[in-house]
Coordinates of C-alpha atoms and ligand atoms in Angstrom, one line a residue:
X151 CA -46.1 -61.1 -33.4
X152 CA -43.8 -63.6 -30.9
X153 CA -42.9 -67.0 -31.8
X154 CA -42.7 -67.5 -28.2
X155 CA -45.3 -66.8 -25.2
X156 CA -44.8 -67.4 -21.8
X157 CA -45.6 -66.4 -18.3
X158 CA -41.5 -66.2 -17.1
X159 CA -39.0 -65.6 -19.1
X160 CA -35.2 -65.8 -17.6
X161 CA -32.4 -64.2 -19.2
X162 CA -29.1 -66.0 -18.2
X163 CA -28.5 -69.8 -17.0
X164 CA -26.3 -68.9 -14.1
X165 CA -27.4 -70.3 -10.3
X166 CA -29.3 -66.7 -10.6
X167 CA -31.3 -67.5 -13.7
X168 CA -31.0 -71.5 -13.6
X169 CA -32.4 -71.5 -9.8
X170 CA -34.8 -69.1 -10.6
X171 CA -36.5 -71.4 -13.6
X172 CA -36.2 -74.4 -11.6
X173 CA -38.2 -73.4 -9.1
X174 CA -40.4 -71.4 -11.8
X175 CA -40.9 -74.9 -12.9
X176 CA -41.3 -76.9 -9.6
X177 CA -44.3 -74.4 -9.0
X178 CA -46.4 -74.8 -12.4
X179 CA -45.3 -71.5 -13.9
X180 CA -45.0 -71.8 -18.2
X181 CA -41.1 -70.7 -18.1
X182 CA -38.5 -69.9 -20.6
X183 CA -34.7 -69.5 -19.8
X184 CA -32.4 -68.5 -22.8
X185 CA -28.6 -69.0 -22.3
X186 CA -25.7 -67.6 -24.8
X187 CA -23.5 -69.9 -23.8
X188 CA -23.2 -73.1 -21.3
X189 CA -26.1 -73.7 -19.0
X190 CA -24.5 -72.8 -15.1
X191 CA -23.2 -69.6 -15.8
X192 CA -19.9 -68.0 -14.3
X193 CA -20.0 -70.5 -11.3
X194 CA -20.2 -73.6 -13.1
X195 CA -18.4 -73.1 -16.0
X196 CA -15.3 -71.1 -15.6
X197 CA -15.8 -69.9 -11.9
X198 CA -16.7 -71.4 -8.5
X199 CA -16.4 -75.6 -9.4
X200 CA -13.5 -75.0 -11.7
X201 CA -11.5 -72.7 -9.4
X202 CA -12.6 -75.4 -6.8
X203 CA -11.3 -78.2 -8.4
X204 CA -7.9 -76.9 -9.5
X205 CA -7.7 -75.4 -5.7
X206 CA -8.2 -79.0 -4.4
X207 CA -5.9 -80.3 -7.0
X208 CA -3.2 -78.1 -6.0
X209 CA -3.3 -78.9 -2.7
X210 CA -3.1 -82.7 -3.3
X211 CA -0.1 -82.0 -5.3
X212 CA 1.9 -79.9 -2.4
X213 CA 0.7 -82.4 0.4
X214 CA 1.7 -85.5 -1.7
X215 CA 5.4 -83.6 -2.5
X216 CA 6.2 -83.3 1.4
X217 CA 6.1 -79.6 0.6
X218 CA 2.3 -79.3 2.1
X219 CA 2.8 -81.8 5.0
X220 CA 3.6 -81.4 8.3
X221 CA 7.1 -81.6 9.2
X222 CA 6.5 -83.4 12.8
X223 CA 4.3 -86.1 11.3
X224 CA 7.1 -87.9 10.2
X225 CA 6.0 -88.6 6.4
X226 CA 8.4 -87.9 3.8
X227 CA 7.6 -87.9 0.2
X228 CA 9.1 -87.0 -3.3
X229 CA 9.0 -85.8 -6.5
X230 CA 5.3 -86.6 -7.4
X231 CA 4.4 -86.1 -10.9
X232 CA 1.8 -84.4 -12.1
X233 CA 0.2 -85.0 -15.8
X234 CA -1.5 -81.2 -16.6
X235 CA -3.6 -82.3 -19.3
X236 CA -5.4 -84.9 -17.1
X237 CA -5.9 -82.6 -14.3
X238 CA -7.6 -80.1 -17.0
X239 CA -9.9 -82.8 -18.8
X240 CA -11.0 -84.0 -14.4
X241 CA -11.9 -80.9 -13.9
X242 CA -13.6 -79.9 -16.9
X243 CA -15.7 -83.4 -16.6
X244 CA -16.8 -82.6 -12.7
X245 CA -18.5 -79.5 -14.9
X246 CA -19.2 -81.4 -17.9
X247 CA -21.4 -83.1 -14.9
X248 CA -22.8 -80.4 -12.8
X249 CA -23.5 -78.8 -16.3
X250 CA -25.8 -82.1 -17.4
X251 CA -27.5 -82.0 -14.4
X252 CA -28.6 -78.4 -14.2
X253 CA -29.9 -79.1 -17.7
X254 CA -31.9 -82.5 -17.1
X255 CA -33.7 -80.1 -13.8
X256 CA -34.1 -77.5 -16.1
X257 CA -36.3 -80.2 -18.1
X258 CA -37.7 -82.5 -15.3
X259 CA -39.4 -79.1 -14.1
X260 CA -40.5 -77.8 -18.1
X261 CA -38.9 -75.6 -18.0
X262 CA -38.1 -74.8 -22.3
X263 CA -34.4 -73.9 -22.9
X264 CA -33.3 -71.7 -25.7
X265 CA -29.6 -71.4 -26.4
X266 CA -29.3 -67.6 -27.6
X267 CA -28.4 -64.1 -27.0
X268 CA -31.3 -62.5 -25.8
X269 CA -31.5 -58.9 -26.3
X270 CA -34.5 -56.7 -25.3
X271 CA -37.4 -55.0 -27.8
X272 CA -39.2 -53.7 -24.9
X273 CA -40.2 -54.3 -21.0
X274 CA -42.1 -57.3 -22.5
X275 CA -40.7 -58.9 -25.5
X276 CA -36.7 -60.0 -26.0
X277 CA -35.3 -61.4 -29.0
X278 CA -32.9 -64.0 -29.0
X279 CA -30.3 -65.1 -31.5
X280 CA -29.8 -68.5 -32.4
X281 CA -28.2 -70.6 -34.7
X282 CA -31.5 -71.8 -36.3
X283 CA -32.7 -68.1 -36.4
X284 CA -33.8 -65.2 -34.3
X285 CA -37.2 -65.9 -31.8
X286 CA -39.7 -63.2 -30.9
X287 CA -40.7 -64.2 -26.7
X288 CA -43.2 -62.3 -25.2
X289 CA -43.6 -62.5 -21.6
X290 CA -45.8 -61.7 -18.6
X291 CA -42.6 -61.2 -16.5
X292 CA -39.1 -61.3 -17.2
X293 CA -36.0 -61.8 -15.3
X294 CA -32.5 -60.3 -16.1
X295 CA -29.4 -62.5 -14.5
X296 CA -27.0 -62.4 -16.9
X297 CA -24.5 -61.9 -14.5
X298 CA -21.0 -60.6 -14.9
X299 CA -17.3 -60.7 -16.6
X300 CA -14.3 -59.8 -15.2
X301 CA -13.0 -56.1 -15.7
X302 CA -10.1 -55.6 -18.1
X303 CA -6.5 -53.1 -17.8
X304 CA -6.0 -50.5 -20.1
X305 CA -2.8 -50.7 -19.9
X306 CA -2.7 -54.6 -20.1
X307 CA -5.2 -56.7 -22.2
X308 CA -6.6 -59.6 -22.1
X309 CA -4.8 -62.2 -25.0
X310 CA -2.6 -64.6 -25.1
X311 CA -0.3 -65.1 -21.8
X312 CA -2.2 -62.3 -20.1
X313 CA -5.6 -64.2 -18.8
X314 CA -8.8 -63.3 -17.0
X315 CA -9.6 -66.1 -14.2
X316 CA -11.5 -68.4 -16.8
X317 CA -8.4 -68.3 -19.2
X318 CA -6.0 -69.3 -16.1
X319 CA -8.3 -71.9 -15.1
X320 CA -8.2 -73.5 -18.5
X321 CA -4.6 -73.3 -19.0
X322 CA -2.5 -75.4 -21.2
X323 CA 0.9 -75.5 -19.0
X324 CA 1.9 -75.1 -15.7
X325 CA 3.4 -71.5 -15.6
X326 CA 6.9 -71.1 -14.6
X327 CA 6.5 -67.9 -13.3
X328 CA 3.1 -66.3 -12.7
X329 CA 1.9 -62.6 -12.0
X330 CA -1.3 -62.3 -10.9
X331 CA -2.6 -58.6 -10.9
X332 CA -4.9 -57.9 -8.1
X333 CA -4.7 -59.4 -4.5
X334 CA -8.7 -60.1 -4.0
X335 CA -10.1 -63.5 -3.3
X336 CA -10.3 -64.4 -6.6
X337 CA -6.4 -63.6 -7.7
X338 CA -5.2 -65.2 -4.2
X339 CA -7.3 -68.3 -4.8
X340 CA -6.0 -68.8 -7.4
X341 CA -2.8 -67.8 -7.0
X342 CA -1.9 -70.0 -4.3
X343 CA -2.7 -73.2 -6.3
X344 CA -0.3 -72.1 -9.3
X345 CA 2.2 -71.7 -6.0
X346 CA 1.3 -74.9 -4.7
X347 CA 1.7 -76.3 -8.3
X348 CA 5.4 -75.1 -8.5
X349 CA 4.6 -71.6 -10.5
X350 CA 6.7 -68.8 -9.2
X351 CA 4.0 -67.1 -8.5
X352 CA 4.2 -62.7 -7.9
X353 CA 0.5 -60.9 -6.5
X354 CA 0.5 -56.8 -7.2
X355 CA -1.8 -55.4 -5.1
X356 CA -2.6 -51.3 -5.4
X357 CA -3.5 -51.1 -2.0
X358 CA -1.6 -51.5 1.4
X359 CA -3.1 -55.2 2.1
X360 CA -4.4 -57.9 0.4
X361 CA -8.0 -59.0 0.9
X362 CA -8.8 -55.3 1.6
X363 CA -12.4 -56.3 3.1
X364 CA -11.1 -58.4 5.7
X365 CA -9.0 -57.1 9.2
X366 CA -6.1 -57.9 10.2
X367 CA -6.6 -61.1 12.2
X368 CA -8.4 -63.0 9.4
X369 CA -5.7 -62.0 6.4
X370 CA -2.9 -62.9 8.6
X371 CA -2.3 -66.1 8.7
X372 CA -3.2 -66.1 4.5
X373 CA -0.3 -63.9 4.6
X374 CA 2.2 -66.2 6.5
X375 CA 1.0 -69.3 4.3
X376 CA 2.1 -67.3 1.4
X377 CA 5.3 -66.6 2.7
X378 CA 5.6 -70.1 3.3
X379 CA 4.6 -71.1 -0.3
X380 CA 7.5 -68.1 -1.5
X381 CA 4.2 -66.0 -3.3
X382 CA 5.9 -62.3 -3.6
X383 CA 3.2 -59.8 -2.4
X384 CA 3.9 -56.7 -4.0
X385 CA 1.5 -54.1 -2.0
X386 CA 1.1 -50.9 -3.1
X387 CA 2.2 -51.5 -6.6
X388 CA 0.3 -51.0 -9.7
X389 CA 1.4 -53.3 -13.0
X390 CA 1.5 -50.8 -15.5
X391 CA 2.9 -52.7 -18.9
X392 CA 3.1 -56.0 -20.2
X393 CA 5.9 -57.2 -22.6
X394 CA 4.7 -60.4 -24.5
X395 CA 7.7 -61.2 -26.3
X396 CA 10.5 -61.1 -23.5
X397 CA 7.5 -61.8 -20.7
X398 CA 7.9 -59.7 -18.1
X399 CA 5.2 -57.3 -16.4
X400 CA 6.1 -53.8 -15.6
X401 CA 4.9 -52.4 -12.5
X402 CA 5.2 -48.9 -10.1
X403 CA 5.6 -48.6 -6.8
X404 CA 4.1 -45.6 -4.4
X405 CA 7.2 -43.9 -4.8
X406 CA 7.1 -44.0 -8.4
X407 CA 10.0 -46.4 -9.1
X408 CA 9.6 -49.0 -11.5
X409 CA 10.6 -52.9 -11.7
X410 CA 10.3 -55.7 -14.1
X411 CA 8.7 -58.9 -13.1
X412 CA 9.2 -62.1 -15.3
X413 CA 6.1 -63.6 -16.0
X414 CA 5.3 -66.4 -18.5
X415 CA 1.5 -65.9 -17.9
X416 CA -0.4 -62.6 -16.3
X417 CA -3.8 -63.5 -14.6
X418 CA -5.7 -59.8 -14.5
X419 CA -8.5 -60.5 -11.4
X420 CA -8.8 -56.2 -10.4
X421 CA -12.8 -57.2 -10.3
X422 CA -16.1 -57.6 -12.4
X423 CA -18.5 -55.8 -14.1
X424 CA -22.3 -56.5 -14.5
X425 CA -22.6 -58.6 -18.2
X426 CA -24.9 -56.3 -20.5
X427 CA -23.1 -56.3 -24.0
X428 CA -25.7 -56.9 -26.4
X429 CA -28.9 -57.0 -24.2
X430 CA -30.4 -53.7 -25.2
X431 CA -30.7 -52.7 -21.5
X432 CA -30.8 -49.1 -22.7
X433 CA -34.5 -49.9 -24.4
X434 CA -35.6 -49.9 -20.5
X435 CA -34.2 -47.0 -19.8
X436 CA -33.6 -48.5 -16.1
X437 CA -32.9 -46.8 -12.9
X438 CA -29.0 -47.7 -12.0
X439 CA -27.3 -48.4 -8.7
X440 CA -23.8 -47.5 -10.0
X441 CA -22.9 -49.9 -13.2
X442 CA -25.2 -52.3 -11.4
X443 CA -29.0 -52.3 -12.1
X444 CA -31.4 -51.3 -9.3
X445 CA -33.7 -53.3 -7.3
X446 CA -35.9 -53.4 -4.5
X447 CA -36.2 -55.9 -1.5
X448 CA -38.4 -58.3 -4.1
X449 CA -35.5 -57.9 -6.7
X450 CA -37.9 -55.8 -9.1
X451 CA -36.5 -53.0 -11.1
X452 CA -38.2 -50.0 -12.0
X453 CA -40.2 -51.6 -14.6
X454 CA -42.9 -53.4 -14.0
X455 CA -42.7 -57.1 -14.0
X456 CA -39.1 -56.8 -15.0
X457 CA -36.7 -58.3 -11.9
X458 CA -33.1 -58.7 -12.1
X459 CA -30.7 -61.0 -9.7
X460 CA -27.2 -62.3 -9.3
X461 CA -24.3 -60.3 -9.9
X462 CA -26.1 -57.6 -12.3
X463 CA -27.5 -56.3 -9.2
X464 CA -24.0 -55.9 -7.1
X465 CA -22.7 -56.8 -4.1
X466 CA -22.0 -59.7 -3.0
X467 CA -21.3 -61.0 -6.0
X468 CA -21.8 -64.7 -5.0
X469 CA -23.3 -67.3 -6.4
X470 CA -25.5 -68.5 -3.2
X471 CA -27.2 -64.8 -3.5
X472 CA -28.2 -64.9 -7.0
X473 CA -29.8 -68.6 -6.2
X474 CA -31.9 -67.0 -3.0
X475 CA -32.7 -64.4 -5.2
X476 CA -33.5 -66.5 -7.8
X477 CA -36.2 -68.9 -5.7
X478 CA -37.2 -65.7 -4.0
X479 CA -38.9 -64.1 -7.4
X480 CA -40.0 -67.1 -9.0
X481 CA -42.5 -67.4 -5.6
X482 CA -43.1 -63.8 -6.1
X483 CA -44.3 -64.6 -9.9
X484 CA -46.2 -67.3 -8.5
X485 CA -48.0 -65.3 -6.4
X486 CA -46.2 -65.9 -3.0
X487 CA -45.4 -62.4 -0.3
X488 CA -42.2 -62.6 -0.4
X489 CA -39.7 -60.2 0.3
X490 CA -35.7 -60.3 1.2
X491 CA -34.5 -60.2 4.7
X492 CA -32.0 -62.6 5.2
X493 CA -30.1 -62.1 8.5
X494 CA -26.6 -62.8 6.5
X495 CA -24.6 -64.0 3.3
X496 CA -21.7 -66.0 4.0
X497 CA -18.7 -65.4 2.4
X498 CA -15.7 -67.7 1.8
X499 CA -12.3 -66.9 0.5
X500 CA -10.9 -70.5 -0.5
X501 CA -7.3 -69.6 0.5
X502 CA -4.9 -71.2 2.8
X503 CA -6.4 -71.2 5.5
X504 CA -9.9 -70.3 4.4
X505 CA -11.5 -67.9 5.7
X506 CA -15.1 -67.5 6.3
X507 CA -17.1 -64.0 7.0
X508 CA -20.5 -64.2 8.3
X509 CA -22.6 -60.9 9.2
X510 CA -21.3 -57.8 11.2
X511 CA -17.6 -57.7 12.6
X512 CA -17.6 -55.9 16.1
X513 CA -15.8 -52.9 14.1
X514 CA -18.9 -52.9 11.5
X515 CA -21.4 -53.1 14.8
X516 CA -19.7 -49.9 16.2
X517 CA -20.4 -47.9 12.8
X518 CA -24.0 -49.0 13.5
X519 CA -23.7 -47.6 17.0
X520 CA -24.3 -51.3 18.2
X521 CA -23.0 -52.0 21.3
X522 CA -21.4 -55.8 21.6
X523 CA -19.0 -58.3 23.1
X524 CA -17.0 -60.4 21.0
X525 CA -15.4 -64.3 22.0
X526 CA -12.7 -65.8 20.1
X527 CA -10.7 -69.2 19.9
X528 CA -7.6 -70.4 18.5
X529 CA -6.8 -73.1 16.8
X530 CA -3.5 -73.7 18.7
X531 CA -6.0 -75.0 21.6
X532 CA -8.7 -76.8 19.5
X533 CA -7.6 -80.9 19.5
X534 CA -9.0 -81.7 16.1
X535 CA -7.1 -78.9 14.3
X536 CA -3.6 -80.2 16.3
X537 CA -4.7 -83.4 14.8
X538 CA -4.8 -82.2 11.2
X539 CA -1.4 -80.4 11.8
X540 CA -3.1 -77.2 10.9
X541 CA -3.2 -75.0 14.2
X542 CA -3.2 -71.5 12.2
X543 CA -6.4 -69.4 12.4
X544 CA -9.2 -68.7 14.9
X545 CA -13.1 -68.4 15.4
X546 CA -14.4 -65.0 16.5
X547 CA -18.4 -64.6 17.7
X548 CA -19.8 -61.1 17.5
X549 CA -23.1 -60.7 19.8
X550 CA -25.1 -58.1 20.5
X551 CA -24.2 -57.0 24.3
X552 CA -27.6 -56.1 25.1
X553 CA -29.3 -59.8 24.5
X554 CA -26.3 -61.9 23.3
X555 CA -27.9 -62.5 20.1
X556 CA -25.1 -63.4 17.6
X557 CA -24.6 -60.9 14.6
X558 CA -20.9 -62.2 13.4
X559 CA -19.0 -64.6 13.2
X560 CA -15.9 -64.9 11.4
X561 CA -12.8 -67.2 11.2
X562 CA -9.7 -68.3 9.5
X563 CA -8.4 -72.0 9.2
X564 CA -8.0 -75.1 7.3
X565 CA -11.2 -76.2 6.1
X566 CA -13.3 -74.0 7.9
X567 CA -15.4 -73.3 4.7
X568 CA -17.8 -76.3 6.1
X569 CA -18.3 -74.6 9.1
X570 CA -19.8 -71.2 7.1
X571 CA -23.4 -73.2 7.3
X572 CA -23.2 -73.4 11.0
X573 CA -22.0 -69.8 11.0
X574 CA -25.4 -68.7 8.7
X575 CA -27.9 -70.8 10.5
X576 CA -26.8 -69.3 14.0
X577 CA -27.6 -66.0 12.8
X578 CA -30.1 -66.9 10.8
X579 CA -32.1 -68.0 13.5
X580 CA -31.5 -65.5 15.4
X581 CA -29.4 -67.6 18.1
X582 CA -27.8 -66.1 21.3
X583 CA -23.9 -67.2 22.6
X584 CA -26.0 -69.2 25.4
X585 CA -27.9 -71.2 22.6
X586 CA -24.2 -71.8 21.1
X587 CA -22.7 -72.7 24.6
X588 CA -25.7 -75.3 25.5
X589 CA -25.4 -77.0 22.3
X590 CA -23.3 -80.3 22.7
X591 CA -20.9 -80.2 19.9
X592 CA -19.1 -83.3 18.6
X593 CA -15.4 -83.9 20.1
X594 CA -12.8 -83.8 18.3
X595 CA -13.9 -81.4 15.9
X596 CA -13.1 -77.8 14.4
X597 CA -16.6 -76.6 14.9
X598 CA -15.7 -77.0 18.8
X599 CA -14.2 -73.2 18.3
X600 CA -17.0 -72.3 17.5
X601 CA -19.0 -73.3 20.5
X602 CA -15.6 -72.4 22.5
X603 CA -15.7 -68.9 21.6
X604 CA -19.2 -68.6 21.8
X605 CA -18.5 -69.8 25.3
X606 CA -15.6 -67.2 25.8
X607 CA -17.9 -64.5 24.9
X608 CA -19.9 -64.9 27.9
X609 CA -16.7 -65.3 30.1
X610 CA -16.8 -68.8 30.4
X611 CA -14.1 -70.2 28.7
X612 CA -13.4 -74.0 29.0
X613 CA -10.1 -74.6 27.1
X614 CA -8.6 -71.1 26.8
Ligands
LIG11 C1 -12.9 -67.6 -10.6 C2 -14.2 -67.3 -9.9 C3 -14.4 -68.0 -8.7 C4 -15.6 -67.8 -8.1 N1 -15.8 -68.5 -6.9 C5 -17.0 -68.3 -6.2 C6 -17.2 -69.1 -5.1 O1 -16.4 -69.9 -4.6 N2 -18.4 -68.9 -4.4 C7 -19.4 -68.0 -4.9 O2 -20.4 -67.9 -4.3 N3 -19.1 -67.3 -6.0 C8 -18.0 -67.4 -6.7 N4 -17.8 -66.7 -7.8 C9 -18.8 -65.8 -8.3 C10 -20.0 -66.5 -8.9 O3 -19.5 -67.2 -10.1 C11 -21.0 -65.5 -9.4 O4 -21.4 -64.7 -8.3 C12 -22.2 -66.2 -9.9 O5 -21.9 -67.0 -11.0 C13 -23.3 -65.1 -10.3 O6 -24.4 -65.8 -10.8 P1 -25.4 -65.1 -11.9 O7 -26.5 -66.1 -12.1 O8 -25.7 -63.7 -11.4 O9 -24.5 -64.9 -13.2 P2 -23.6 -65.8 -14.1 O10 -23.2 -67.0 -13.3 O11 -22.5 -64.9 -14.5 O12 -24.5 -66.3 -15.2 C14 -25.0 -65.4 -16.2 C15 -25.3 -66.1 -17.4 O13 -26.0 -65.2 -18.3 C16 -25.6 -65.5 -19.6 N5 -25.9 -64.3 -20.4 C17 -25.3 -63.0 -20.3 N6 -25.9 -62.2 -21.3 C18 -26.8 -62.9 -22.0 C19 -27.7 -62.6 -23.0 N7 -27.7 -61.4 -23.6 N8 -28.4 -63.6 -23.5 C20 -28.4 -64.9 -23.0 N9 -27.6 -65.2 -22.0 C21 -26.8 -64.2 -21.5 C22 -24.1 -65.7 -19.5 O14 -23.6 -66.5 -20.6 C23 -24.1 -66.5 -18.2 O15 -24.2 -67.9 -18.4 C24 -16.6 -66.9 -8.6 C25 -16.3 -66.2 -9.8 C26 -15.2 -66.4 -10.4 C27 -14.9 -65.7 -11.7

């Protein structure tokens, strides 16, 4: 017998799950969504808006000290202060926000919450753990986006100074000295706010470069910013050992010679695994892809009428996915054809610069035997980056040579995150470099390099 039954029943109140009832909601279906912990998920809570926030925060900090300004603009500054706790208790209360909206959706649309661990009985029934008691739900469907933590070291666990990216994120001092184990986008994000905060900040990276997914031209000028900000990148090191009482991380080079790093805090960020402790996903006995669960272009699993989105499902593991995923089977449950083909999933590495990916690079084509032409422009030539005193970074268009229809676009620079909409909805809709170059784009403005290189790609360069 259930004490619950409903026609939806989410598992997991990240944008995956929470997006997903919401629109269950907006489109009459009886939903349930049961949450373990705080309604947003990894994003909200301890991920995306936190790491946001402190990023911004950072930033503030280094451009109000001088440090971050430009030396030619002729502003000096000094010694700004900077009161920790406060920073903390603004950023928790921008999620404190976003977390009280996502709930008063979740009930504008119906949509019944149940704070528990859910943990499955079969391929139709869960059981969730509360405080007042467990619930039986039964469900015509169900949908698993319970999302993912971050891995841990062996060699190096997680307690006290040594951190996962929610612990850093929450932290009660300012480290002195910082060593942040893995040079991805989350340990460089973050990273380079401790190092604009005035931590002393080390990045141990296994392999030869940081932000391995990315060439050359994109990671480069993230590299010369972190020279700039004194961040030691130690490549081709592994940290090995962590000594909590005299702080310092031991780590091994490629040739097998050791050093010790001082480091008040540790923040581990080597990657994340798919969340499934506790939810009885071996009662499903479901297909895998890897540690991550397989699905098909409709975000089913093997079983039927059991989906699964967001991170449990792999790369990208990005919030805006698990959200289209999320919309995209709650119109399948209500009956809508659906399927997934999106052109592209942007992705943004909020580092300094930024940089944004968008679909193929021209080296990605060619493994796809797709022939193309590719247009690029600096920001050393774009008037509104000059302006901002920020001239590092470039745009780069990637179009099909046969029809020009774009299939990349990529860039680095200061801000350029806001452009990463642009980038989509090119490629989205299936635009060619002539739609870009007879498009009037506002003057002065960063998105100009866009249209320029679009432009350059046909051999028509205005500025360059
Ligand atoms: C520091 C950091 C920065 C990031 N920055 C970005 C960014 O800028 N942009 C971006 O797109 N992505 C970013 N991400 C990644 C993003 O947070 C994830 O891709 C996204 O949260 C995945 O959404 P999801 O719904 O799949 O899972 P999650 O957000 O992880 O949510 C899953 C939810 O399920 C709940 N849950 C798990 N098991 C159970 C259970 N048995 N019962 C009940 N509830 C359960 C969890 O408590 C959690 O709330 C960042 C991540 C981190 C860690």
């Amino acid at each position: 017998m259930s004490d619950i039954h409903c026609k939806l029943l989410v598992i997991g109140a990240g944008p995956g799950g929470y997006a997903c009832a919401i629109r269950a909601g907006q489109l009459g279906i009886d939903t349930v969504i049961v949450e373990r912990n705080k309604i947003g998920g990894t994003c909200l809570n301890i991920g995306c808006i936190p790491s946001k926030a402190l990023i911004h925060a950072a930033d503030e900090f280094h451009r109000i000290g001088g440090s971050g300004l430009h030396p030619g603009m002729g502003i000096t500054a000094q010694n700004p202060g900077i009161d920790w706790t406060k920073t903390i208790a603004w950023k928790d209360a921008i999620v404190s926000r976003l977390n009280k909206g996502v709930k008063s959706l979740l009930k504008k649309n119906a949509v019944r919450h149940i704070a528990g661990r859910a943990r499955f009985v079969d391929g139709k029934t869960v059981e969730a753990e509360t405080d007042k008691g467990r619930i039986v739900i039964s469900a015509q469907a169900i949908v698993i986006a319970t999302g993912s933590a971050p891995m841990a070291l062996e060699a190096i666990p997680f307690g006290g100074p040594v951190m996962s990216s929610a612990g850093i994120l929450s932290c009660e001092q300012i480290p002195q000295t910082l060593s942040v184990i893995g040079g991805g986008y989350i340990g460089l994000e973050i990273g380079t706010a401790f190092a604009k905060l005035g931590s002393a900040v080390t990045i141990i990276e296994s392999e030869e470069s940081i932000l391995p997914q990315y060439d050359r031209e994109l990671v480069e000028p993230v590299t010369k910013m972190l020279e700039k900000l004194d961040v030691k990148l130690l490549k081709q090191h592994e940290a090995i050992g962590y000594s909590g009482p005299d702080r310092t991380l031991k780590t091994i080079d490629a040739e097998q010679n050791e050093s010790t790093i001082a480091a008040e805090n540790v923040l581990v960020a080597v990657g994340r695994k798919p969340s499934f402790d506790g939810l009885g996903l071996e009662e499903l006995a479901l297909p895998m892809n890897g540690p991550f669960i397989a699905i098909d272009d409709r975000c089913r699993t093997a079983m039927n009428n059991v989906y699964a989105i967001g991170d449990v499902t792999g790369a990208p593991l990005l919030a805006h996915r698990a959200t289209a995923q999320g919309v995209m089977v709650a119109e399948i449950i209500a009956g809508s054809k659906r399927t997934w083909n999106q052109a592209c999933i942007p992705e943004i590495c909020f580092t300094d610069p930024e940089i944004v990916s968008v679909g193929l690079s021209a080296s990605a084509a060619a493994q796809q035997q797709i022939e193309t032409v590719t247009g690029k422009f600096p920001f050393a030539a774009n008037g509104r980056a000059l302006s901002l005193g920020r001239e590092d970074g470039m745009i780069r268009v990637t179009a099909r040579a046969e029809d020009h229809i774009i299939i990349g676009i990529h860039g680095v620079g200061a801000g350029i995150s806001e452009l990463s909409g642009n980038f989509a909805l090119a490629i989205e809709m299936g635009a060619r470099l002539e739609d870009v170059a007879g498009t009037i784009f506002a003057h002065p403005t960063l998105a100009e390099a866009f249209h320029e290189a679009s432009l350059d790609g046909l051999d028509m360069p205005l500025h360059k």
